[in-house]
């Protein structure tokens, strides 16, 4: 036997691990020749597994589990109905502190609150309209926020842990707002006077050259009921699309318009934008069901904004946009151009790529969750990641994975 100092690299390359970490440790060991041969064989097998690792084609997983947030408890009191403020109205809404994420309308926000001020605030909200404000900060150092989103509580539960009262909440984003005024009450809770931002519906690009007197001649077929009606309706949709494209192209030739105008006209169609974004989403989830996606362009644009892995500055820019078509165009541009996910601090170190993203949830590859200490974080599922420094041991606390 010989004594030698060696450097070992510990690489975990399994698909279900979200990162690869290279740790260098120096130590002295006394090893036999048989042990060294067994270790070399094991390392060769591991390297072969890394090379042969492939993405699974079928994911046998209940994708409704992540959206249910069952780790908060199954006996939560649920509320029905929804609270919406009038557009351009200026209500005063209490602000929930310590929420560092950018809440998007339609996005679920799980919370676990233990501070007495927050517990008292939630109890008062339950007796009223169950609505609070979540301010959108671009970074942790920013003191004042200009925009935010209203959140409505739809599930609630109280419990005690070693004499400490804890409130568990599931809320959902409702409406965008602009902050007009902030003031702090004697109990430390902030009250925000906000302006509810409206959703603008842009007219068709060709509406400026259409004769209003001919609007009465437009045909709007009713929703088909029978199989024959469905076939005729599909034919009518196809005819409309081809006929409209033909008329637009004919108008382009007559007006001698530029390519930019043609692209602007093409990307102003909300159905076209939604189809192109769905094509991008299918690259993340091959088993994507269109029934799980909103058919309304406004709700669809918010769903996409919530699952895009972008920084807070860019997410706030999407939140400011007041038109679904403009928001969809920005999201499509982001999905086409942004292919690499890098470190938020240095902006240079690559963590993973767009091709490694996959979805285990009905809401998409990224969603917000709350840990046992009440910190809300957004989780993104990927097949492989690199340049990560893993800290601590794996934990199953508050995990939505079964088992």
Short mmCIF file of N, CA and C in Angstrom, two decimals, residues 155-280:
data_model
loop_
_atom_site.label_atom_id
_atom_site.label_comp_id
_atom_site.label_asym_id
_atom_site.label_seq_id
_atom_site.Cartn_x
_atom_site.Cartn_y
_atom_site.Cartn_z
N UNK A 155 -58.06 31.62 0.11
CA UNK A 155 -57.97 30.51 1.06
C UNK A 155 -57.21 31.00 2.28
N UNK A 156 -57.63 30.52 3.47
CA UNK A 156 -57.12 31.09 4.72
C UNK A 156 -57.13 30.02 5.81
N UNK A 157 -56.09 30.09 6.65
CA UNK A 157 -56.01 29.13 7.75
C UNK A 157 -55.17 29.72 8.88
N UNK A 158 -55.61 29.50 10.12
CA UNK A 158 -54.86 29.93 11.30
C UNK A 158 -54.43 28.71 12.10
N UNK A 159 -53.23 28.81 12.68
CA UNK A 159 -52.74 27.74 13.54
C UNK A 159 -51.72 28.33 14.51
N UNK A 160 -51.35 27.54 15.51
CA UNK A 160 -50.37 27.97 16.51
C UNK A 160 -49.20 26.99 16.51
N UNK A 161 -48.00 27.55 16.60
CA UNK A 161 -46.78 26.75 16.65
C UNK A 161 -45.95 27.23 17.83
N UNK A 162 -45.92 26.43 18.91
CA UNK A 162 -45.22 26.78 20.14
C UNK A 162 -45.70 28.13 20.68
N UNK A 163 -47.01 28.34 20.64
CA UNK A 163 -47.60 29.56 21.17
C UNK A 163 -47.58 30.74 20.23
N UNK A 164 -46.99 30.59 19.05
CA UNK A 164 -46.93 31.68 18.07
C UNK A 164 -48.05 31.50 17.06
N UNK A 165 -48.84 32.53 16.88
CA UNK A 165 -49.95 32.48 15.93
C UNK A 165 -49.42 32.63 14.51
N UNK A 166 -49.83 31.72 13.65
CA UNK A 166 -49.39 31.71 12.25
C UNK A 166 -50.61 31.71 11.35
N UNK A 167 -50.55 32.52 10.33
CA UNK A 167 -51.62 32.61 9.34
C UNK A 167 -51.08 32.14 8.00
N UNK A 168 -51.77 31.19 7.40
CA UNK A 168 -51.40 30.69 6.07
C UNK A 168 -52.46 31.15 5.08
N UNK A 169 -51.98 31.70 3.98
CA UNK A 169 -52.88 32.36 3.03
C UNK A 169 -52.53 31.94 1.61
N UNK A 170 -53.55 31.79 0.80
CA UNK A 170 -53.38 31.68 -0.65
C UNK A 170 -54.15 32.83 -1.30
N UNK A 171 -53.42 33.65 -2.04
CA UNK A 171 -54.01 34.81 -2.69
C UNK A 171 -53.72 34.76 -4.18
N UNK A 172 -54.44 35.57 -4.94
CA UNK A 172 -54.27 35.61 -6.38
C UNK A 172 -54.24 37.07 -6.84
N UNK A 173 -53.33 37.38 -7.77
CA UNK A 173 -53.23 38.73 -8.30
C UNK A 173 -54.46 39.09 -9.12
N UNK A 174 -54.91 40.33 -8.96
CA UNK A 174 -56.14 40.76 -9.63
C UNK A 174 -55.89 41.89 -10.63
N UNK A 175 -55.54 43.09 -10.16
CA UNK A 175 -55.49 44.26 -11.03
C UNK A 175 -54.18 45.03 -10.83
N UNK A 176 -53.72 45.63 -11.91
CA UNK A 176 -52.54 46.48 -11.85
C UNK A 176 -52.94 47.86 -11.30
N UNK A 177 -51.99 48.50 -10.64
CA UNK A 177 -52.27 49.85 -10.16
C UNK A 177 -51.00 50.70 -10.16
N UNK A 178 -51.22 52.00 -10.11
CA UNK A 178 -50.15 52.98 -9.98
C UNK A 178 -50.25 53.62 -8.60
N UNK A 179 -49.13 53.70 -7.90
CA UNK A 179 -49.13 54.24 -6.53
C UNK A 179 -49.21 55.76 -6.59
N UNK A 180 -50.21 56.31 -5.90
CA UNK A 180 -50.36 57.76 -5.82
C UNK A 180 -49.81 58.32 -4.51
N UNK A 181 -50.04 57.58 -3.42
CA UNK A 181 -49.61 58.07 -2.11
C UNK A 181 -49.44 56.90 -1.15
N UNK A 182 -48.43 57.01 -0.29
CA UNK A 182 -48.17 55.99 0.73
C UNK A 182 -48.12 56.66 2.10
N UNK A 183 -48.79 56.08 3.07
CA UNK A 183 -48.72 56.58 4.44
C UNK A 183 -48.71 55.40 5.40
N UNK A 184 -48.08 55.61 6.57
CA UNK A 184 -47.92 54.54 7.55
C UNK A 184 -48.82 54.82 8.75
N UNK A 185 -49.58 53.81 9.15
CA UNK A 185 -50.47 53.94 10.30
C UNK A 185 -49.68 53.80 11.60
N UNK A 186 -50.36 54.03 12.71
CA UNK A 186 -49.72 53.93 14.02
C UNK A 186 -49.30 52.50 14.34
N UNK A 187 -49.99 51.50 13.75
CA UNK A 187 -49.62 50.11 14.00
C UNK A 187 -48.52 49.61 13.07
N UNK A 188 -48.01 50.49 12.20
CA UNK A 188 -46.91 50.12 11.32
C UNK A 188 -47.33 49.62 9.95
N UNK A 189 -48.62 49.43 9.73
CA UNK A 189 -49.11 48.96 8.43
C UNK A 189 -49.23 50.14 7.47
N UNK A 190 -48.72 49.98 6.26
CA UNK A 190 -48.81 51.02 5.25
C UNK A 190 -50.15 50.96 4.52
N UNK A 191 -50.66 52.13 4.21
CA UNK A 191 -51.87 52.27 3.41
C UNK A 191 -51.48 52.98 2.11
N UNK A 192 -51.90 52.43 0.99
CA UNK A 192 -51.54 52.99 -0.32
C UNK A 192 -52.78 53.49 -1.03
N UNK A 193 -52.73 54.74 -1.45
CA UNK A 193 -53.76 55.26 -2.34
C UNK A 193 -53.30 55.01 -3.77
N UNK A 194 -54.05 54.22 -4.49
CA UNK A 194 -53.60 53.76 -5.81
C UNK A 194 -54.64 54.11 -6.87
N UNK A 195 -54.19 54.10 -8.11
CA UNK A 195 -55.07 54.27 -9.26
C UNK A 195 -55.10 52.97 -10.04
N UNK A 196 -56.28 52.36 -10.16
CA UNK A 196 -56.42 51.11 -10.88
C UNK A 196 -56.21 51.37 -12.37
N UNK A 197 -55.25 50.67 -12.96
CA UNK A 197 -54.91 50.88 -14.36
C UNK A 197 -55.85 50.09 -15.26
N UNK A 198 -56.35 50.71 -16.31
CA UNK A 198 -57.27 50.00 -17.22
C UNK A 198 -56.53 49.13 -18.21
N UNK A 199 -57.26 48.21 -18.83
CA UNK A 199 -56.73 47.39 -19.91
C UNK A 199 -57.23 47.96 -21.23
N UNK A 200 -56.30 48.49 -22.02
CA UNK A 200 -56.66 49.12 -23.29
C UNK A 200 -56.79 48.05 -24.38
N UNK A 201 -57.84 48.17 -25.17
CA UNK A 201 -58.06 47.28 -26.31
C UNK A 201 -57.76 48.07 -27.57
N UNK A 202 -56.68 47.70 -28.25
CA UNK A 202 -56.27 48.42 -29.45
C UNK A 202 -57.12 48.02 -30.64
N UNK A 203 -57.46 48.97 -31.50
CA UNK A 203 -58.22 48.63 -32.71
C UNK A 203 -57.34 47.92 -33.72
N UNK A 204 -57.96 47.39 -34.75
CA UNK A 204 -57.21 46.72 -35.80
C UNK A 204 -56.29 47.70 -36.51
N UNK A 205 -55.15 47.19 -37.00
CA UNK A 205 -54.20 48.04 -37.69
C UNK A 205 -54.80 48.66 -38.95
N UNK A 206 -55.68 47.92 -39.61
CA UNK A 206 -56.28 48.39 -40.86
C UNK A 206 -57.56 49.18 -40.63
N UNK A 207 -57.90 49.46 -39.37
CA UNK A 207 -59.15 50.17 -39.11
C UNK A 207 -59.12 51.59 -39.65
N UNK A 208 -57.93 52.18 -39.77
CA UNK A 208 -57.83 53.56 -40.25
C UNK A 208 -58.20 53.68 -41.72
N UNK A 209 -58.05 52.60 -42.50
CA UNK A 209 -58.34 52.67 -43.94
C UNK A 209 -59.66 51.98 -44.27
N UNK A 210 -60.38 51.52 -43.25
CA UNK A 210 -61.67 50.88 -43.49
C UNK A 210 -62.78 51.92 -43.48
N UNK A 211 -63.76 51.74 -44.33
CA UNK A 211 -64.92 52.62 -44.37
C UNK A 211 -65.93 52.20 -43.31
N UNK A 212 -66.25 53.11 -42.40
CA UNK A 212 -67.18 52.78 -41.33
C UNK A 212 -68.57 52.45 -41.87
N UNK A 213 -68.89 53.00 -43.03
CA UNK A 213 -70.21 52.73 -43.60
C UNK A 213 -70.38 51.28 -44.03
N UNK A 214 -69.24 50.56 -44.18
CA UNK A 214 -69.31 49.16 -44.59
C UNK A 214 -69.28 48.20 -43.40
N UNK A 215 -69.21 48.73 -42.19
CA UNK A 215 -69.16 47.86 -41.01
C UNK A 215 -70.43 47.02 -40.88
N UNK A 216 -71.55 47.57 -41.34
CA UNK A 216 -72.81 46.83 -41.23
C UNK A 216 -72.83 45.60 -42.13
N UNK A 217 -71.90 45.54 -43.08
CA UNK A 217 -71.85 44.40 -44.00
C UNK A 217 -70.98 43.26 -43.48
N UNK A 218 -70.33 43.46 -42.33
CA UNK A 218 -69.47 42.41 -41.78
C UNK A 218 -70.32 41.25 -41.30
N UNK A 219 -69.76 40.05 -41.43
CA UNK A 219 -70.44 38.83 -41.01
C UNK A 219 -69.78 38.28 -39.76
N UNK A 220 -70.56 38.01 -38.73
CA UNK A 220 -70.06 37.44 -37.49
C UNK A 220 -70.83 36.16 -37.22
N UNK A 221 -70.32 35.02 -37.65
CA UNK A 221 -71.04 33.76 -37.46
C UNK A 221 -71.16 33.41 -35.99
N UNK A 222 -72.27 32.80 -35.63
CA UNK A 222 -72.49 32.39 -34.26
C UNK A 222 -71.66 31.16 -33.94
N UNK A 223 -71.59 30.83 -32.66
CA UNK A 223 -70.81 29.68 -32.22
C UNK A 223 -71.45 28.39 -32.73
N UNK A 224 -70.68 27.50 -33.36
CA UNK A 224 -71.27 26.28 -33.91
C UNK A 224 -71.71 25.32 -32.82
N UNK A 225 -72.76 24.57 -33.13
CA UNK A 225 -73.30 23.61 -32.18
C UNK A 225 -73.09 22.19 -32.66
N UNK A 226 -73.57 21.89 -33.85
CA UNK A 226 -73.46 20.54 -34.39
C UNK A 226 -72.12 20.34 -35.08
N UNK A 227 -71.87 19.08 -35.48
CA UNK A 227 -70.62 18.75 -36.15
C UNK A 227 -70.54 19.44 -37.51
N UNK A 228 -71.67 19.50 -38.21
CA UNK A 228 -71.68 20.17 -39.51
C UNK A 228 -71.39 21.65 -39.36
N UNK A 229 -71.97 22.26 -38.31
CA UNK A 229 -71.73 23.68 -38.08
C UNK A 229 -70.26 23.93 -37.75
N UNK A 230 -69.65 23.01 -37.00
CA UNK A 230 -68.24 23.17 -36.66
C UNK A 230 -67.38 23.12 -37.91
N UNK A 231 -67.70 22.21 -38.83
CA UNK A 231 -66.93 22.12 -40.07
C UNK A 231 -67.07 23.40 -40.88
N UNK A 232 -68.29 23.89 -40.98
CA UNK A 232 -68.50 25.13 -41.74
C UNK A 232 -67.85 26.31 -41.06
N UNK A 233 -67.86 26.28 -39.72
CA UNK A 233 -67.24 27.38 -38.98
C UNK A 233 -65.73 27.39 -39.20
N UNK A 234 -65.10 26.20 -39.19
CA UNK A 234 -63.66 26.12 -39.46
C UNK A 234 -63.35 26.58 -40.87
N UNK A 235 -64.22 26.20 -41.82
CA UNK A 235 -64.01 26.65 -43.19
C UNK A 235 -64.11 28.17 -43.27
N UNK A 236 -65.08 28.73 -42.53
CA UNK A 236 -65.25 30.18 -42.55
C UNK A 236 -64.04 30.88 -41.94
N UNK A 237 -63.50 30.33 -40.85
CA UNK A 237 -62.30 30.93 -40.26
C UNK A 237 -61.14 30.89 -41.23
N UNK A 238 -60.95 29.74 -41.90
CA UNK A 238 -59.86 29.62 -42.86
C UNK A 238 -60.07 30.58 -44.02
N UNK A 239 -61.33 30.70 -44.49
CA UNK A 239 -61.62 31.61 -45.60
C UNK A 239 -61.36 33.05 -45.18
N UNK A 240 -61.79 33.40 -43.96
CA UNK A 240 -61.57 34.76 -43.48
C UNK A 240 -60.09 35.08 -43.42
N UNK A 241 -59.29 34.13 -42.89
CA UNK A 241 -57.87 34.38 -42.74
C UNK A 241 -57.21 34.58 -44.11
N UNK A 242 -57.51 33.67 -45.05
CA UNK A 242 -56.90 33.77 -46.37
C UNK A 242 -57.40 35.00 -47.10
N UNK A 243 -58.71 35.26 -47.02
CA UNK A 243 -59.28 36.40 -47.73
C UNK A 243 -58.75 37.72 -47.18
N UNK A 244 -58.63 37.79 -45.84
CA UNK A 244 -58.13 39.02 -45.24
C UNK A 244 -56.66 39.24 -45.58
N UNK A 245 -55.87 38.15 -45.57
CA UNK A 245 -54.46 38.27 -45.93
C UNK A 245 -54.32 38.71 -47.38
N UNK A 246 -55.20 38.16 -48.25
CA UNK A 246 -55.16 38.54 -49.67
C UNK A 246 -55.47 40.03 -49.82
N UNK A 247 -56.50 40.50 -49.09
CA UNK A 247 -56.86 41.91 -49.21
C UNK A 247 -55.75 42.80 -48.67
N UNK A 248 -55.12 42.38 -47.56
CA UNK A 248 -54.03 43.17 -47.00
C UNK A 248 -52.86 43.22 -47.97
N UNK A 249 -52.48 42.04 -48.54
CA UNK A 249 -51.37 42.03 -49.49
C UNK A 249 -51.69 42.88 -50.71
N UNK A 250 -52.94 42.83 -51.17
CA UNK A 250 -53.33 43.64 -52.32
C UNK A 250 -53.21 45.12 -52.00
N UNK A 251 -53.61 45.48 -50.77
CA UNK A 251 -53.50 46.87 -50.36
C UNK A 251 -52.04 47.28 -50.22
N UNK A 252 -51.20 46.35 -49.76
CA UNK A 252 -49.78 46.66 -49.62
C UNK A 252 -49.16 46.98 -50.97
N UNK A 253 -49.52 46.18 -51.98
CA UNK A 253 -48.96 46.40 -53.31
C UNK A 253 -49.40 47.75 -53.86
N UNK A 254 -50.66 48.08 -53.66
CA UNK A 254 -51.16 49.34 -54.18
C UNK A 254 -50.51 50.52 -53.47
N UNK A 255 -50.35 50.40 -52.17
CA UNK A 255 -49.80 51.51 -51.39
C UNK A 255 -48.27 51.52 -51.39
N UNK A 256 -47.65 50.44 -51.93
CA UNK A 256 -46.20 50.32 -51.95
C UNK A 256 -45.61 50.50 -50.55
N UNK A 257 -46.16 49.77 -49.61
CA UNK A 257 -45.73 49.90 -48.23
C UNK A 257 -44.45 49.13 -47.98
N UNK A 258 -43.83 49.38 -46.84
CA UNK A 258 -42.55 48.76 -46.49
C UNK A 258 -42.78 47.43 -45.79
N UNK A 259 -41.68 46.69 -45.63
CA UNK A 259 -41.75 45.40 -44.93
C UNK A 259 -42.08 45.60 -43.46
N UNK A 260 -41.62 46.70 -42.88
CA UNK A 260 -41.90 46.96 -41.47
C UNK A 260 -43.39 47.09 -41.22
N UNK A 261 -44.11 47.73 -42.15
CA UNK A 261 -45.55 47.87 -41.97
C UNK A 261 -46.25 46.53 -42.10
N UNK A 262 -45.74 45.69 -42.99
CA UNK A 262 -46.31 44.35 -43.15
C UNK A 262 -46.15 43.55 -41.86
N UNK A 263 -44.95 43.60 -41.26
CA UNK A 263 -44.71 42.87 -40.02
C UNK A 263 -45.54 43.44 -38.88
N UNK A 264 -45.68 44.77 -38.86
CA UNK A 264 -46.49 45.39 -37.81
C UNK A 264 -47.94 44.95 -37.91
N UNK A 265 -48.43 44.85 -39.15
CA UNK A 265 -49.80 44.39 -39.35
C UNK A 265 -49.95 42.93 -38.93
N UNK A 266 -48.95 42.13 -39.27
CA UNK A 266 -48.99 40.70 -38.94
C UNK A 266 -48.96 40.48 -37.44
N UNK A 267 -48.14 41.26 -36.72
CA UNK A 267 -47.99 41.08 -35.28
C UNK A 267 -49.03 41.85 -34.48
N UNK A 268 -49.98 42.47 -35.14
CA UNK A 268 -51.07 43.14 -34.43
C UNK A 268 -52.27 42.23 -34.26
N UNK A 269 -52.21 41.05 -34.85
CA UNK A 269 -53.29 40.08 -34.72
C UNK A 269 -53.07 39.27 -33.45
N UNK A 270 -53.99 39.38 -32.50
CA UNK A 270 -53.79 38.71 -31.21
C UNK A 270 -53.78 37.19 -31.34
N UNK A 271 -54.58 36.64 -32.27
CA UNK A 271 -54.58 35.20 -32.47
C UNK A 271 -53.23 34.72 -32.99
N UNK A 272 -52.64 35.49 -33.90
CA UNK A 272 -51.33 35.12 -34.44
C UNK A 272 -50.26 35.17 -33.36
N UNK A 273 -50.30 36.20 -32.53
CA UNK A 273 -49.33 36.31 -31.45
C UNK A 273 -49.47 35.16 -30.46
N UNK A 274 -50.70 34.82 -30.11
CA UNK A 274 -50.92 33.74 -29.16
C UNK A 274 -50.46 32.40 -29.73
N UNK A 275 -50.68 32.17 -31.01
CA UNK A 275 -50.24 30.92 -31.63
C UNK A 275 -48.72 30.81 -31.63
N UNK A 276 -48.04 31.90 -31.90
CA UNK A 276 -46.57 31.87 -31.93
C UNK A 276 -45.99 31.67 -30.53
N UNK A 277 -46.63 32.27 -29.53
CA UNK A 277 -46.16 32.07 -28.16
C UNK A 277 -46.44 30.65 -27.69
N UNK A 278 -47.59 30.09 -28.08
CA UNK A 278 -47.89 28.70 -27.72
C UNK A 278 -46.86 27.75 -28.32
N UNK A 279 -46.39 28.07 -29.51
CA UNK A 279 -45.35 27.25 -30.13
C UNK A 279 -44.08 27.27 -29.30
N UNK A 280 -43.75 28.44 -28.75
CA UNK A 280 -42.58 28.54 -27.87
C UNK A 280 -42.81 27.77 -26.57
#
